[in-house]
Every structure is written in C-alpha cells, then in structure tokens.
PDB file of C-alpha atoms in Angstrom:
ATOM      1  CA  UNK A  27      39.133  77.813 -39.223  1.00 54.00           C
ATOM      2  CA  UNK A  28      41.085  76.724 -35.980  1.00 52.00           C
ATOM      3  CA  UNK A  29      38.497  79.020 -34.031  1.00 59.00           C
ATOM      4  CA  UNK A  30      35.773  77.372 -34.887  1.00 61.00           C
ATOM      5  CA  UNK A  31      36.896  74.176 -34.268  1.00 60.00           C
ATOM      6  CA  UNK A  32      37.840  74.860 -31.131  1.00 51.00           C
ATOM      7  CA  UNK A  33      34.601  76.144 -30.666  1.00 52.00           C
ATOM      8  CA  UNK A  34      33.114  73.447 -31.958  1.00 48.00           C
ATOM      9  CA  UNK A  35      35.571  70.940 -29.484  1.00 51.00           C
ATOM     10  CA  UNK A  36      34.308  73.266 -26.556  1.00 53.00           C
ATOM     11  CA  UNK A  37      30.904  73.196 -27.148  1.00 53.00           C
ATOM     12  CA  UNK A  38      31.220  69.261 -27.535  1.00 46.00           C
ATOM     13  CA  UNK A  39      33.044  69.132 -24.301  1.00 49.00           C
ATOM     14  CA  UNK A  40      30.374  71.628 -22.382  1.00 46.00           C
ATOM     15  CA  UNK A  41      27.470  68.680 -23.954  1.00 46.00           C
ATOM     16  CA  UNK A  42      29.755  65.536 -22.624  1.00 45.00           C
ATOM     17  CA  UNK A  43      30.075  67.446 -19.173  1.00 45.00           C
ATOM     18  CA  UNK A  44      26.587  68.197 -18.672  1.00 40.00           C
ATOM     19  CA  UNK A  45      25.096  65.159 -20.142  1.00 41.00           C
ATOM     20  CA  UNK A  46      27.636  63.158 -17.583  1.00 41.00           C
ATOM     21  CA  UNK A  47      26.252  65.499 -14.798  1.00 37.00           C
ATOM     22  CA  UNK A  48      22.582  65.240 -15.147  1.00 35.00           C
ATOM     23  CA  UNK A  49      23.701  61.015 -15.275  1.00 37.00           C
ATOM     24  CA  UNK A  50      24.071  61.534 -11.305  1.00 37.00           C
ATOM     25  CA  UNK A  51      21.550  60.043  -9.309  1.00 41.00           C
ATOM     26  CA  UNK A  52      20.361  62.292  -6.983  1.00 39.00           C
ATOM     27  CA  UNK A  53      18.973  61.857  -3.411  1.00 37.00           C
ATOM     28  CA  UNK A  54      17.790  64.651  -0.719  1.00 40.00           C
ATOM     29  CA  UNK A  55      20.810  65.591   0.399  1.00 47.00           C
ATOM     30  CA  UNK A  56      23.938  65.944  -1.726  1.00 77.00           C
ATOM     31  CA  UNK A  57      26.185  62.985   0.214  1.00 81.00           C
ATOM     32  CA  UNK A  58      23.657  61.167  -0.773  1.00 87.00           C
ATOM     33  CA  UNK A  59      24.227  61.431  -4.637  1.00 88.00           C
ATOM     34  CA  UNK A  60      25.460  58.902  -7.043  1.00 89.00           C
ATOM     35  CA  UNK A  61      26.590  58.038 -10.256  1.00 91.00           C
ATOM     36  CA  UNK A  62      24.871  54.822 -11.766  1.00 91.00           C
ATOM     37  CA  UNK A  63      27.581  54.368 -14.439  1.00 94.00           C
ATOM     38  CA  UNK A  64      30.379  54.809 -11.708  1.00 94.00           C
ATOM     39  CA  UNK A  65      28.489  51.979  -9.420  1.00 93.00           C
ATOM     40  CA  UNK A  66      28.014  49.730 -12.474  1.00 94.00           C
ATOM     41  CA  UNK A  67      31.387  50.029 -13.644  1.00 94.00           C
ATOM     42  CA  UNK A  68      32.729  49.532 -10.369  1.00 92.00           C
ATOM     43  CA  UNK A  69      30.849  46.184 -10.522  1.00 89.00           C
ATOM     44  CA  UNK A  70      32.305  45.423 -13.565  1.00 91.00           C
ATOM     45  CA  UNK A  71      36.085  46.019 -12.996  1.00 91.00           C
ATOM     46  CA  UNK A  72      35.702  43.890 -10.071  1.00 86.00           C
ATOM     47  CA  UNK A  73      33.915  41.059 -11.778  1.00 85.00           C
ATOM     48  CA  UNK A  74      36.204  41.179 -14.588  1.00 86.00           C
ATOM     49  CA  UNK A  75      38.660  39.981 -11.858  1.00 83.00           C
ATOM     50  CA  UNK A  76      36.620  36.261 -11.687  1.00 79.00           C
ATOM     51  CA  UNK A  77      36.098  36.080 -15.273  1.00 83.00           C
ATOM     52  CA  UNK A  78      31.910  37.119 -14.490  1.00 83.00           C
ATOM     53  CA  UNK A  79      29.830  38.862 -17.727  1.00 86.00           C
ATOM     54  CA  UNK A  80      29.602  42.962 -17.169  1.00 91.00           C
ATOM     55  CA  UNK A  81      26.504  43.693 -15.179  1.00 91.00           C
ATOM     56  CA  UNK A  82      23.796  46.156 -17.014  1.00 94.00           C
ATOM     57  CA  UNK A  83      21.672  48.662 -14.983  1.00 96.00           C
ATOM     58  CA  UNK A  84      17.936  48.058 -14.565  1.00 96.00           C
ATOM     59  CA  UNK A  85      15.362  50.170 -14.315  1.00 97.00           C
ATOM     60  CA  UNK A  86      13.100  47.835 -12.889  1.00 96.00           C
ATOM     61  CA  UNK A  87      15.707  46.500 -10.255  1.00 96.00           C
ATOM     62  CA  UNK A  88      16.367  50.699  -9.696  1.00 97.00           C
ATOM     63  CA  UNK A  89      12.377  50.961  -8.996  1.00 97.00           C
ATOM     64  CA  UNK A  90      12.986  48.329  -6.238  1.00 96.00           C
ATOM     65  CA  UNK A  91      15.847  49.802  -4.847  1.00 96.00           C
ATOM     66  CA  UNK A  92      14.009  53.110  -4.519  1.00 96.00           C
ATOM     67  CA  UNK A  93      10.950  51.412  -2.941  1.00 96.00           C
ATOM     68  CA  UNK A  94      13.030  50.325  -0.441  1.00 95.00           C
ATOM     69  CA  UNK A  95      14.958  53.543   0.295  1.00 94.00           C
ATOM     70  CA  UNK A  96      11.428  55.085   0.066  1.00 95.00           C
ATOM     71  CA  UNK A  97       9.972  52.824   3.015  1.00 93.00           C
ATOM     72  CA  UNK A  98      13.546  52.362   5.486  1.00 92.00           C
ATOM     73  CA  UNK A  99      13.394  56.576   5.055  1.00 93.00           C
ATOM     74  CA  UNK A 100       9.585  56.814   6.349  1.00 92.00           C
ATOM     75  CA  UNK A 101       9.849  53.849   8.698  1.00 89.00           C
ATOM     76  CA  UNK A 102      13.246  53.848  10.371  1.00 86.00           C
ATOM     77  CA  UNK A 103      14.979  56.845   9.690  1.00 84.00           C
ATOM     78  CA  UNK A 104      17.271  55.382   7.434  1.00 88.00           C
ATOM     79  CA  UNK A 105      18.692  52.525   9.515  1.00 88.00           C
ATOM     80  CA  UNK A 106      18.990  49.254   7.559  1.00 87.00           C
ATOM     81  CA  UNK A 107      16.541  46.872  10.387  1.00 83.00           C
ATOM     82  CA  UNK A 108      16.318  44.079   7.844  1.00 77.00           C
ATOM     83  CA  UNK A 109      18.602  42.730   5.063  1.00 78.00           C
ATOM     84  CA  UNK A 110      17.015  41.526   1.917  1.00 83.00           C
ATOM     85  CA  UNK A 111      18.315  38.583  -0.524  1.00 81.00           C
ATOM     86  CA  UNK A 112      20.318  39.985  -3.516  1.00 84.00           C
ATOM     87  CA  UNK A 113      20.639  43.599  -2.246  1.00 88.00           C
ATOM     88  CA  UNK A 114      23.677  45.138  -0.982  1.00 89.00           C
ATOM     89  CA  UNK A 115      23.470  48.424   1.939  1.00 92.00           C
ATOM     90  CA  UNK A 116      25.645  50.941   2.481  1.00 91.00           C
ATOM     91  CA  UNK A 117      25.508  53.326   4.924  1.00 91.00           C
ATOM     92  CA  UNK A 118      26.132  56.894   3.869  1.00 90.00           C
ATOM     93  CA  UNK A 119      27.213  59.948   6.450  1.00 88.00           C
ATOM     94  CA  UNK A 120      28.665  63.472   4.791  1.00 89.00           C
ATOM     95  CA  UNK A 121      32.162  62.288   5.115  1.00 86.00           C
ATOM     96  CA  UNK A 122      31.768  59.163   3.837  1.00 84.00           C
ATOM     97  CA  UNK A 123      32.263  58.512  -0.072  1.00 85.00           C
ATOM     98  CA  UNK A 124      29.447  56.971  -1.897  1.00 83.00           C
ATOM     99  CA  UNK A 125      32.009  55.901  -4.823  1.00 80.00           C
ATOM    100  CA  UNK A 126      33.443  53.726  -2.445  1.00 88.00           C
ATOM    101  CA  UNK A 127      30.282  51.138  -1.462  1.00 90.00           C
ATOM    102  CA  UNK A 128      31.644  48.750  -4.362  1.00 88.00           C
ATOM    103  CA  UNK A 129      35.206  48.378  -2.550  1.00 87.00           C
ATOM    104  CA  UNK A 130      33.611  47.682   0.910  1.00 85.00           C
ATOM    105  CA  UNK A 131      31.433  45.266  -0.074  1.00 83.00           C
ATOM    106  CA  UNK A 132      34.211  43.604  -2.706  1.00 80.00           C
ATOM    107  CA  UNK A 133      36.372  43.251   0.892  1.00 78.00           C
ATOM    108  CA  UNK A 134      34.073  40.135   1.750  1.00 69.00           C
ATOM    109  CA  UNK A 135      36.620  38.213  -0.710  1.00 67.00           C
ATOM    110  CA  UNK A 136      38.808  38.168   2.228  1.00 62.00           C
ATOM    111  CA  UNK A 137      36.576  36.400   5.055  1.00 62.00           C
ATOM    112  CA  UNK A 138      33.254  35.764   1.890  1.00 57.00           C
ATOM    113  CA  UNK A 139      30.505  37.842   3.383  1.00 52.00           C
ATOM    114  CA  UNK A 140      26.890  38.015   1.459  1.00 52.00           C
ATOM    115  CA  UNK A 141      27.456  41.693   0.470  1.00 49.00           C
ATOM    116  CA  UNK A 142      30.458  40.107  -1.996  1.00 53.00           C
ATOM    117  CA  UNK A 143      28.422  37.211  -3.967  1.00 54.00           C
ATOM    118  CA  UNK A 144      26.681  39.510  -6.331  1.00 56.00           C
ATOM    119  CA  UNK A 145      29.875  41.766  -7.443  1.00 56.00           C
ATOM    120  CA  UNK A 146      31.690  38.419  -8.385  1.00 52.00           C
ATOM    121  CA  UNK A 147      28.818  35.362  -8.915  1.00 58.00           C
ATOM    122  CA  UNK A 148      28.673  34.943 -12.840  1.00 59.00           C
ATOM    123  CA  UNK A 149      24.765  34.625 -12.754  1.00 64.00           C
ATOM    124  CA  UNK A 150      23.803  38.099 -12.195  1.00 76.00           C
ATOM    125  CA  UNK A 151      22.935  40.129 -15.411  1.00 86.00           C
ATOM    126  CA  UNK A 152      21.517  43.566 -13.871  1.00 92.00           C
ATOM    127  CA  UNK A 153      21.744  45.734 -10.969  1.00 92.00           C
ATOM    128  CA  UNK A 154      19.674  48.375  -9.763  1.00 95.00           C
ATOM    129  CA  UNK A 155      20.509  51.169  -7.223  1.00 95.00           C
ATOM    130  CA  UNK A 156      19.056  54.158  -4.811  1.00 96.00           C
ATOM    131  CA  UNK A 157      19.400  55.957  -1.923  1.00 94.00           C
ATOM    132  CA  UNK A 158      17.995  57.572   0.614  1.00 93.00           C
ATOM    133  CA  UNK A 159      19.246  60.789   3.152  1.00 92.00           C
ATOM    134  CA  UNK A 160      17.940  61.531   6.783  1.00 91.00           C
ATOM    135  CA  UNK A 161      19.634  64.536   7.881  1.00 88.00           C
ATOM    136  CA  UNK A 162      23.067  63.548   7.932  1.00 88.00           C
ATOM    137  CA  UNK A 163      22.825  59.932   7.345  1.00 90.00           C
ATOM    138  CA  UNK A 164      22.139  57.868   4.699  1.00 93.00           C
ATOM    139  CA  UNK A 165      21.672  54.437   2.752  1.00 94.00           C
ATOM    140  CA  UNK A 166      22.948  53.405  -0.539  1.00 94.00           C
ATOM    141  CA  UNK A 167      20.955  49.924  -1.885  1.00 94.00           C
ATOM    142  CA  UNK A 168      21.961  48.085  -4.503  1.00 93.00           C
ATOM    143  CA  UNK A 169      19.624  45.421  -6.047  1.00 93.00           C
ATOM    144  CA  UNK A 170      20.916  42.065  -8.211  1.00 90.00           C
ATOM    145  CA  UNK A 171      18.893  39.960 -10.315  1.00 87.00           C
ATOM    146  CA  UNK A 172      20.118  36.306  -9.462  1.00 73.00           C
ATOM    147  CA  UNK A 173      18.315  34.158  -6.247  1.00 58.00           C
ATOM    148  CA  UNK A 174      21.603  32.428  -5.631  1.00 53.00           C
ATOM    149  CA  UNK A 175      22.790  35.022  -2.912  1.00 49.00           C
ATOM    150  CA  UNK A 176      21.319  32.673   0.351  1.00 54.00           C
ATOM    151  CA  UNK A 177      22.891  30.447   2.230  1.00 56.00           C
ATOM    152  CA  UNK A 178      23.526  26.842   0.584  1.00 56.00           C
ATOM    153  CA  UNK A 179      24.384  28.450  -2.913  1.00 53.00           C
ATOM    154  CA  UNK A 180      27.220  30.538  -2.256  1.00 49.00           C
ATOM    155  CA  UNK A 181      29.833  28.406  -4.809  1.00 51.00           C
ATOM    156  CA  UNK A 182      27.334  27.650  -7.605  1.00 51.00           C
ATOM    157  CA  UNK A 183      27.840  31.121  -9.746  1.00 47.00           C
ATOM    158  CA  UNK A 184      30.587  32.435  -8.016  1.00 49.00           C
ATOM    159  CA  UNK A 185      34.068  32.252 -10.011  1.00 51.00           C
ATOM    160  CA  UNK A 186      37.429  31.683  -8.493  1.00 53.00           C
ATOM    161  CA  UNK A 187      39.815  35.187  -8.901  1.00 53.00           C
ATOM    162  CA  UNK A 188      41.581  35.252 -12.007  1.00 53.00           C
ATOM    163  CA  UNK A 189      45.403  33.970 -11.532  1.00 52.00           C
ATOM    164  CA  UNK A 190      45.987  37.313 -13.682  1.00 51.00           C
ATOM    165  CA  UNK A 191      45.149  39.403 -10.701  1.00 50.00           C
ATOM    166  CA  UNK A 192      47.069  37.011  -7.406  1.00 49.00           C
ATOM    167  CA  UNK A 193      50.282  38.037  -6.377  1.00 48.00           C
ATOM    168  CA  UNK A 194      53.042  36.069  -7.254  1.00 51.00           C
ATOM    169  CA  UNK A 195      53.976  33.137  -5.891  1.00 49.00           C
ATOM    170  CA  UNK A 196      51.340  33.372  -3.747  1.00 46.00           C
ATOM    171  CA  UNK A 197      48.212  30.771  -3.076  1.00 46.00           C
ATOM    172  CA  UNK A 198      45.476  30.474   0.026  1.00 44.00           C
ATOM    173  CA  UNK A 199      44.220  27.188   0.548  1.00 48.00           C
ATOM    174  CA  UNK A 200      42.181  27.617   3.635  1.00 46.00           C
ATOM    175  CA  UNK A 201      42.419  24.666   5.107  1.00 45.00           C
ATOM    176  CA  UNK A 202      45.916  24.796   5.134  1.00 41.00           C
ATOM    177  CA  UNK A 203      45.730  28.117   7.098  1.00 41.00           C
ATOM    178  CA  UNK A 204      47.458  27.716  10.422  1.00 45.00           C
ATOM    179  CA  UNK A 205      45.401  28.303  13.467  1.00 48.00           C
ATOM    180  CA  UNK A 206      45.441  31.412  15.269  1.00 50.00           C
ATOM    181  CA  UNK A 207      48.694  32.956  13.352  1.00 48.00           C
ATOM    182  CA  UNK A 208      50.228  36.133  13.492  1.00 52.00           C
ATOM    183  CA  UNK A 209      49.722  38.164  11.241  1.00 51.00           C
ATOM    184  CA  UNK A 210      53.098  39.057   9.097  1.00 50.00           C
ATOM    185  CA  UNK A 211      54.928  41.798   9.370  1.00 53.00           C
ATOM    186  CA  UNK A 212      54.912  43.369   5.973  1.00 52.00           C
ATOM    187  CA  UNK A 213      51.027  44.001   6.064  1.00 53.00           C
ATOM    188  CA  UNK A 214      50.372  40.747   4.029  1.00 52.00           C
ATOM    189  CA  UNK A 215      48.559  37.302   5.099  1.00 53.00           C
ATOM    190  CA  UNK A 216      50.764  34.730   6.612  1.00 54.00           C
ATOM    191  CA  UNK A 217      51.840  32.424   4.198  1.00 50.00           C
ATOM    192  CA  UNK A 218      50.214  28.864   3.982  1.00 50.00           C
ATOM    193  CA  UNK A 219      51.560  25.757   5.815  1.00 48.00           C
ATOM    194  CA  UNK A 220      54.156  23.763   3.263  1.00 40.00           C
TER     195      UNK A 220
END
C-alpha cells in the first residue's frame, strides 16, 4: 500500500516537473530561454508592492513580442535600434540571467525610467513576452497592454509604494533632496533635509 503511493506521489511529481519544463519559452539558443510564469510572477510580486491588480499573460501581446524579436533578429542582429511604447528590452548574453530582466527594469523606481511604468502602473491587465538569440547575444521583450507609458502620463496609473514595503522611519520627498550630496556611508540614500 505505501509502495504504491509512493509510486503514485512519484509519478505525480515526474508530470508537475515536466509539465513545468515544457512551460519554458524557448528561443535559439539556450540563454535565451524563459519561463513565462516566472516573468509574470515577477511582475506581480513587484506590483503587489504599489497595490496594482496581478498582470495575466497574453497570447496576443506574446505574438507581438515575437514579431518584434522576429524582425530586430533579421534586421539588426539583435541590437535594440528603436524603443517601442509599452514594451520593455533586455539584453541577453550567456552569462547574463534572463530571470533577472524584471529586477533591472523594477530599478527605475529609484531615478523613474520608462522600463519601470508598466511593472507598477495599475492600468495594465496583460503582458506578453519573447526573445530572440544571435550567437551569443540576445533580447528579451516584454509587451504591456496600457498606452499610458509616454511622456505626459507617467503619474496617472502609477501607484505610490506600499508603506508596508519602506523602511522604517524612512521617507523621500524629492524636492527636499539636498543638492549634490554624498552619498551615506552605510550603502543607503542620504536622508532628507528636516
């Protein structure tokens, strides 16, 4: 009786395994690989952070995304030459980590950058992704839903960080920022004017 349900727990594990395999994404080139749960629940942990709705994935916005990796492959050897609105790049090299395209762009938060709008802006639904390998390069693209990611709209979808996830005792106005300071000595930003 234990046997066989520990044949039965092993054969449900080998299923769970596999089916979470053949989940990956794959591109030419195995660097060049991803996961779209991982990249959508990536997206999701960080949005959780401002309070935004959990993204879903799109096949439509994926089609897109793989258009695009199709044509920056054939035309310019995988070299980003023009940004589009909504879409996040990230270039990919064998010793890079795919996994980690989420946390770059998510560092805009500190000085906001375009690349950071559609993790956190509560208006975005879906996201699509693909990539594309030349050699040993590559780019990851990620494609949003919303048309608020241009310049002009940045604050209308975009929630402020939960207080939940600020240090303590700590608060960034910045305008209150002084000028050209130092940066602190214990790795964190220098502390607003009282």
């Amino acid at each position: 009786m234990v046997d066989r349900r520990l044949h039965c727990l092993f054969a449900l594990l080998c299923f769970l395994t596999l089916s979470r395999i053949s989940s990956c994404k794959a591109a030419t080139g195995g660097f060049c690989s991803f996961n779209n749960d991982f990249i959508r629940e990536r997206h999701n942990d960080l949005r959780l952070k401002h309070n935004a709705d959990p993204l879903r994935w799109s096949t439509q916005l994926e089609k897109a995304a793989s258009a695009e990796a199709k044509l920056i492959k054939e035309i310019s050897n995988c070299t980003v030459m023009v940004n589009q609105m909504n879409t996040n790049y990230f270039t990919i090299s064998p010793n890079s980590k795919i996994e980690t395209a989420v946390d770059t762009w998510y560092e805009g938060i500190n000085n906001y950058d375009f690349e950071l709008g559609p993790i956190r802006r509560g208006d975005d639904t879906h996201i699509g992704c693909s990539s594309a390998c030349c050699g040993n390069r590559g780019v990851l693209i990620c494609k949003y839903d919303s048309h608020t990611n241009q310049p002009g709209h940045f604050a209308d979808n975009v929630g402020t960080l939960d207080p939940m996830f600020v240090w303590e005792n700590f608060t960034f106005e910045p305008e209150q920022r002084r000028p050209d300071s130092e940066p602190s000595q214990n790795g964190l930003p220098p502390s607003p004017i009282s």
